[in-house]
Amino acid sequence: MRTRLVLLSARLLDPVTGGFRHETALAATADGRISALGDDRAVRALADASTTVVDLGGAVVVPGLVDGHSHPASGAELTRGLDLSGCADLAAVRAALASGVRDLAPGAWLRGWGLDPNVFGDRPVESAPLDAVLDGVPALLQLFDAHSMLASRRALELAGVTGPRTFAQAAEVVCDAAGRPTGLLLEDAACELVERAAPRSTSAERRARLSAALRAMAAAGLTGAHVMDANGDSLSQYAELEAAGELPLRLRVAPWCQPGSSDEESHGLIAQQGTGGELWRVDGVKLFMDGTVDNGTAWLERPDCHGESTHAFWPDPAAYTRAIGQFHRAGVATATHAIGDAAVRHALDAIEQARRTTTQPPSAGGGPVRHRIEHIETVPDDTLRRFAQLDVVASMQPTHCCDFTRADHSDNWSRRLGEQRAARAWRCRDLWDSGATVVLGSDWPIAAYPPLGVMAGARHRRPTRDLARPPHGPEQALTAREALYGMTVAPAHAAGEEHLAGRLAVGHRADLTVLADDPLSTAATDLPDLPVLLTVLAGRPTHRAPSL
């Protein structure tokens, strides 16, 4: 088989040992696998006239970086409009909205995203403080967690939302004492009431935004992502991009199983497993056990400071347990969104029951099925050891801790939880030490997707926009090697693909990230600025820096 790619003068970094291999060159064949590791002379001899040969000049090669939790298609849609993520107070939000309104065509809807509830301080999160700017303007402002949004008065009017509603799942149109909507919509079912009234993008527009987002991810060093939704027409969009040769990431997609899903719908999700193309496939199912702490929709063992966060996303948690058992028996991996301590505990209980009472066949890929829990923002000590005991993957997003909480616990998340639970924030270190497989990700568009920033956050736990501020829970930091492991070896393990991904080894996929220097010896605060020189997917470059 012909040699597709040869990399020379490389430093090959092993994320398991944290050391460099003795070889200095790598070759990949047309099947997209690593075919040789050796010295420059021997590997160069494998090239022919059609081979891409790159002299790296001492740059560092690591296994391709994988985002363990991402939403590329929905993220590309959510991030259109005004970026409000940099607004630190209401004055900044008003100024940004005023600028957006000035540029708005008459009758058009204004969209914004990334709004941090901390800008409201001690005030309720509602649209009233923005009324003067949004007078007569239909506006939808996505809060940073993507589980809630603010709708302007005009948007609510156009959608016909005039009071509270009842939903089949945990969701709420927040209303004042008189029953009037405040503008705050909690969870998808409530948000969709107003979304339906807003103009929709065309398929071509969605595809263009998705393509641009994926190219930017590849340029940041990503070769893959575990995609935690299959909403809208995202699967057909991935298929179209791959057919056009424009899919620069390897995507593992988990469609949603919502509360109240029928047996027919669950069987449909099971039948869908393994479908896809060469670079993307459906592999797993995503479920939600709760919402978010900031919204008061997480599921906690004790209420938050407002008396909220006391209920599961599934109105009948036992139905969730039955769903986990059904997928387990079918050999389907599950990924459960569980943020609060009660939600995490129930998810672990359900998985334990499924393992104890049912026989599990191999996964669609032939390997073991590894269930996983997403987010795990606050858990007590007795929960930690159960992850390793049950072989449940801990999927963590450390930059959420960095950017949305504060070391002094003055932020909304910490105030809601109180000191004891806020001190248990994002226990990456404790989960790692307990033997759990810790996978790192961004949850983009909730936080930025560049993987070097995610790894840096796992190490320093400081606010990205102000690294001089103190870290939140520095005792929970990972080492440089552990952070790299969390975006290489651990995602491969979570997918049951440790035999073909996550390592620099002959026979493994030639998914590679090339960095200007050693990420393990680069200071955590400097890591996000380390240049990504080359990104390779299946032996084909998807990004190449002009300097290389």
PDB file of N, CA and C in Angstrom, residues 398 401-402 405-409 413-414 422-430 457-463 470-478:
ATOM      1  N   PRO A 398     -13.153  21.226  32.307  1.00  0.00           N
ATOM      2  CA  PRO A 398     -12.533  22.074  33.341  1.00  0.00           C
ATOM      3  C   PRO A 398     -12.630  23.563  33.071  1.00  0.00           C
ATOM      4  N   CYS A 401     -15.303  25.453  34.993  1.00  0.00           N
ATOM      5  CA  CYS A 401     -14.904  25.885  36.336  1.00  0.00           C
ATOM      6  C   CYS A 401     -14.066  27.158  36.256  1.00  0.00           C
ATOM      7  N   CYS A 402     -13.155  27.180  35.287  1.00  0.00           N
ATOM      8  CA  CYS A 402     -12.274  28.348  35.140  1.00  0.00           C
ATOM      9  C   CYS A 402     -13.053  29.623  34.858  1.00  0.00           C
ATOM     10  N   THR A 405     -16.951  30.204  37.347  1.00  0.00           N
ATOM     11  CA  THR A 405     -16.956  30.268  38.813  1.00  0.00           C
ATOM     12  C   THR A 405     -15.752  31.066  39.274  1.00  0.00           C
ATOM     13  N   ARG A 406     -15.702  31.346  40.570  1.00  0.00           N
ATOM     14  CA  ARG A 406     -14.610  32.153  41.126  1.00  0.00           C
ATOM     15  C   ARG A 406     -14.057  31.484  42.381  1.00  0.00           C
ATOM     16  N   ALA A 407     -12.792  31.713  42.617  1.00  0.00           N
ATOM     17  CA  ALA A 407     -12.133  31.091  43.763  1.00  0.00           C
ATOM     18  C   ALA A 407     -12.767  31.501  45.090  1.00  0.00           C
ATOM     19  N   ASP A 408     -13.295  32.738  45.149  1.00  0.00           N
ATOM     20  CA  ASP A 408     -13.888  33.207  46.408  1.00  0.00           C
ATOM     21  C   ASP A 408     -15.361  32.838  46.537  1.00  0.00           C
ATOM     22  N   HIS A 409     -15.886  32.084  45.572  1.00  0.00           N
ATOM     23  CA  HIS A 409     -17.262  31.594  45.587  1.00  0.00           C
ATOM     24  C   HIS A 409     -18.294  32.720  45.549  1.00  0.00           C
ATOM     25  N   TRP A 413     -22.992  30.289  40.466  1.00  0.00           N
ATOM     26  CA  TRP A 413     -22.921  28.827  40.656  1.00  0.00           C
ATOM     27  C   TRP A 413     -22.583  28.502  42.112  1.00  0.00           C
ATOM     28  N   SER A 414     -21.555  29.139  42.629  1.00  0.00           N
ATOM     29  CA  SER A 414     -21.105  28.848  43.992  1.00  0.00           C
ATOM     30  C   SER A 414     -22.108  29.333  45.036  1.00  0.00           C
ATOM     31  N   ALA A 422     -19.731  23.988  46.781  1.00  0.00           N
ATOM     32  CA  ALA A 422     -18.871  24.754  45.875  1.00  0.00           C
ATOM     33  C   ALA A 422     -17.413  24.349  46.018  1.00  0.00           C
ATOM     34  N   ALA A 423     -17.040  23.841  47.189  1.00  0.00           N
ATOM     35  CA  ALA A 423     -15.669  23.373  47.408  1.00  0.00           C
ATOM     36  C   ALA A 423     -15.413  22.022  46.740  1.00  0.00           C
ATOM     37  N   ARG A 424     -16.477  21.396  46.207  1.00  0.00           N
ATOM     38  CA  ARG A 424     -16.333  20.119  45.501  1.00  0.00           C
ATOM     39  C   ARG A 424     -16.446  20.324  43.999  1.00  0.00           C
ATOM     40  N   ALA A 425     -15.988  21.445  43.506  1.00  0.00           N
ATOM     41  CA  ALA A 425     -16.187  21.799  42.106  1.00  0.00           C
ATOM     42  C   ALA A 425     -15.260  21.017  41.179  1.00  0.00           C
ATOM     43  N   TRP A 426     -15.838  20.384  40.172  1.00  0.00           N
ATOM     44  CA  TRP A 426     -15.080  19.754  39.085  1.00  0.00           C
ATOM     45  C   TRP A 426     -13.876  18.972  39.653  1.00  0.00           C
ATOM     46  N   ARG A 427     -14.164  17.852  40.296  1.00  0.00           N
ATOM     47  CA  ARG A 427     -13.138  17.109  41.031  1.00  0.00           C
ATOM     48  C   ARG A 427     -12.314  16.218  40.088  1.00  0.00           C
ATOM     49  N   CYS A 428     -11.639  16.846  39.149  1.00  0.00           N
ATOM     50  CA  CYS A 428     -10.825  16.109  38.168  1.00  0.00           C
ATOM     51  C   CYS A 428      -9.731  15.286  38.852  1.00  0.00           C
ATOM     52  N   ARG A 429      -9.022  15.915  39.783  1.00  0.00           N
ATOM     53  CA  ARG A 429      -7.919  15.240  40.476  1.00  0.00           C
ATOM     54  C   ARG A 429      -8.438  14.037  41.275  1.00  0.00           C
ATOM     55  N   ASP A 430      -9.498  14.243  42.028  1.00  0.00           N
ATOM     56  CA  ASP A 430     -10.007  13.169  42.873  1.00  0.00           C
ATOM     57  C   ASP A 430     -10.551  12.015  42.037  1.00  0.00           C
ATOM     58  N   GLY A 457      -6.660  24.774  31.152  1.00  0.00           N
ATOM     59  CA  GLY A 457      -7.613  24.984  32.229  1.00  0.00           C
ATOM     60  C   GLY A 457      -7.613  23.854  33.241  1.00  0.00           C
ATOM     61  N   ALA A 458      -7.432  22.621  32.758  1.00  0.00           N
ATOM     62  CA  ALA A 458      -7.362  21.471  33.662  1.00  0.00           C
ATOM     63  C   ALA A 458      -6.150  21.572  34.577  1.00  0.00           C
ATOM     64  N   ARG A 459      -5.116  22.283  34.132  1.00  0.00           N
ATOM     65  CA  ARG A 459      -3.886  22.418  34.917  1.00  0.00           C
ATOM     66  C   ARG A 459      -3.902  23.634  35.834  1.00  0.00           C
ATOM     67  N   HIS A 460      -4.386  24.787  35.352  1.00  0.00           N
ATOM     68  CA  HIS A 460      -4.286  26.006  36.178  1.00  0.00           C
ATOM     69  C   HIS A 460      -5.587  26.397  36.881  1.00  0.00           C
ATOM     70  N   ARG A 461      -6.754  26.034  36.319  1.00  0.00           N
ATOM     71  CA  ARG A 461      -8.065  26.295  36.919  1.00  0.00           C
ATOM     72  C   ARG A 461      -8.285  27.778  37.230  1.00  0.00           C
ATOM     73  N   ARG A 462      -7.726  28.638  36.406  1.00  0.00           N
ATOM     74  CA  ARG A 462      -7.871  30.088  36.577  1.00  0.00           C
ATOM     75  C   ARG A 462      -8.782  30.654  35.480  1.00  0.00           C
ATOM     76  N   PRO A 463      -9.400  31.822  35.709  1.00  0.00           N
ATOM     77  CA  PRO A 463     -10.224  32.443  34.669  1.00  0.00           C
ATOM     78  C   PRO A 463      -9.402  32.727  33.405  1.00  0.00           C
ATOM     79  N   PRO A 470      -6.887  34.160  41.255  1.00  0.00           N
ATOM     80  CA  PRO A 470      -6.569  32.870  41.893  1.00  0.00           C
ATOM     81  C   PRO A 470      -7.363  31.719  41.294  1.00  0.00           C
ATOM     82  N   PRO A 471      -6.846  30.501  41.380  1.00  0.00           N
ATOM     83  CA  PRO A 471      -7.538  29.326  40.839  1.00  0.00           C
ATOM     84  C   PRO A 471      -8.666  28.873  41.757  1.00  0.00           C
ATOM     85  N   HIS A 472      -9.657  28.241  41.158  1.00  0.00           N
ATOM     86  CA  HIS A 472     -10.748  27.650  41.931  1.00  0.00           C
ATOM     87  C   HIS A 472     -10.404  26.182  42.160  1.00  0.00           C
ATOM     88  N   GLY A 473     -10.128  25.826  43.386  1.00  0.00           N
ATOM     89  CA  GLY A 473      -9.808  24.445  43.721  1.00  0.00           C
ATOM     90  C   GLY A 473      -8.525  23.957  43.089  1.00  0.00           C
ATOM     91  N   PRO A 474      -7.391  24.618  43.339  1.00  0.00           N
ATOM     92  CA  PRO A 474      -6.133  24.199  42.701  1.00  0.00           C
ATOM     93  C   PRO A 474      -5.746  22.769  43.046  1.00  0.00           C
ATOM     94  N   GLU A 475      -6.246  22.245  44.160  1.00  0.00           N
ATOM     95  CA  GLU A 475      -5.927  20.867  44.527  1.00  0.00           C
ATOM     96  C   GLU A 475      -6.580  19.861  43.578  1.00  0.00           C
ATOM     97  N   GLN A 476      -7.488  20.324  42.731  1.00  0.00           N
ATOM     98  CA  GLN A 476      -8.147  19.444  41.764  1.00  0.00           C
ATOM     99  C   GLN A 476      -7.503  19.509  40.376  1.00  0.00           C
ATOM    100  N   ALA A 477      -6.384  20.208  40.256  1.00  0.00           N
ATOM    101  CA  ALA A 477      -5.708  20.334  38.961  1.00  0.00           C
ATOM    102  C   ALA A 477      -5.100  19.001  38.528  1.00  0.00           C
ATOM    103  N   LEU A 478      -5.039  18.795  37.227  1.00  0.00           N
ATOM    104  CA  LEU A 478      -4.340  17.661  36.649  1.00  0.00           C
ATOM    105  C   LEU A 478      -2.926  18.079  36.278  1.00  0.00           C
TER     106      LEU A 478
END
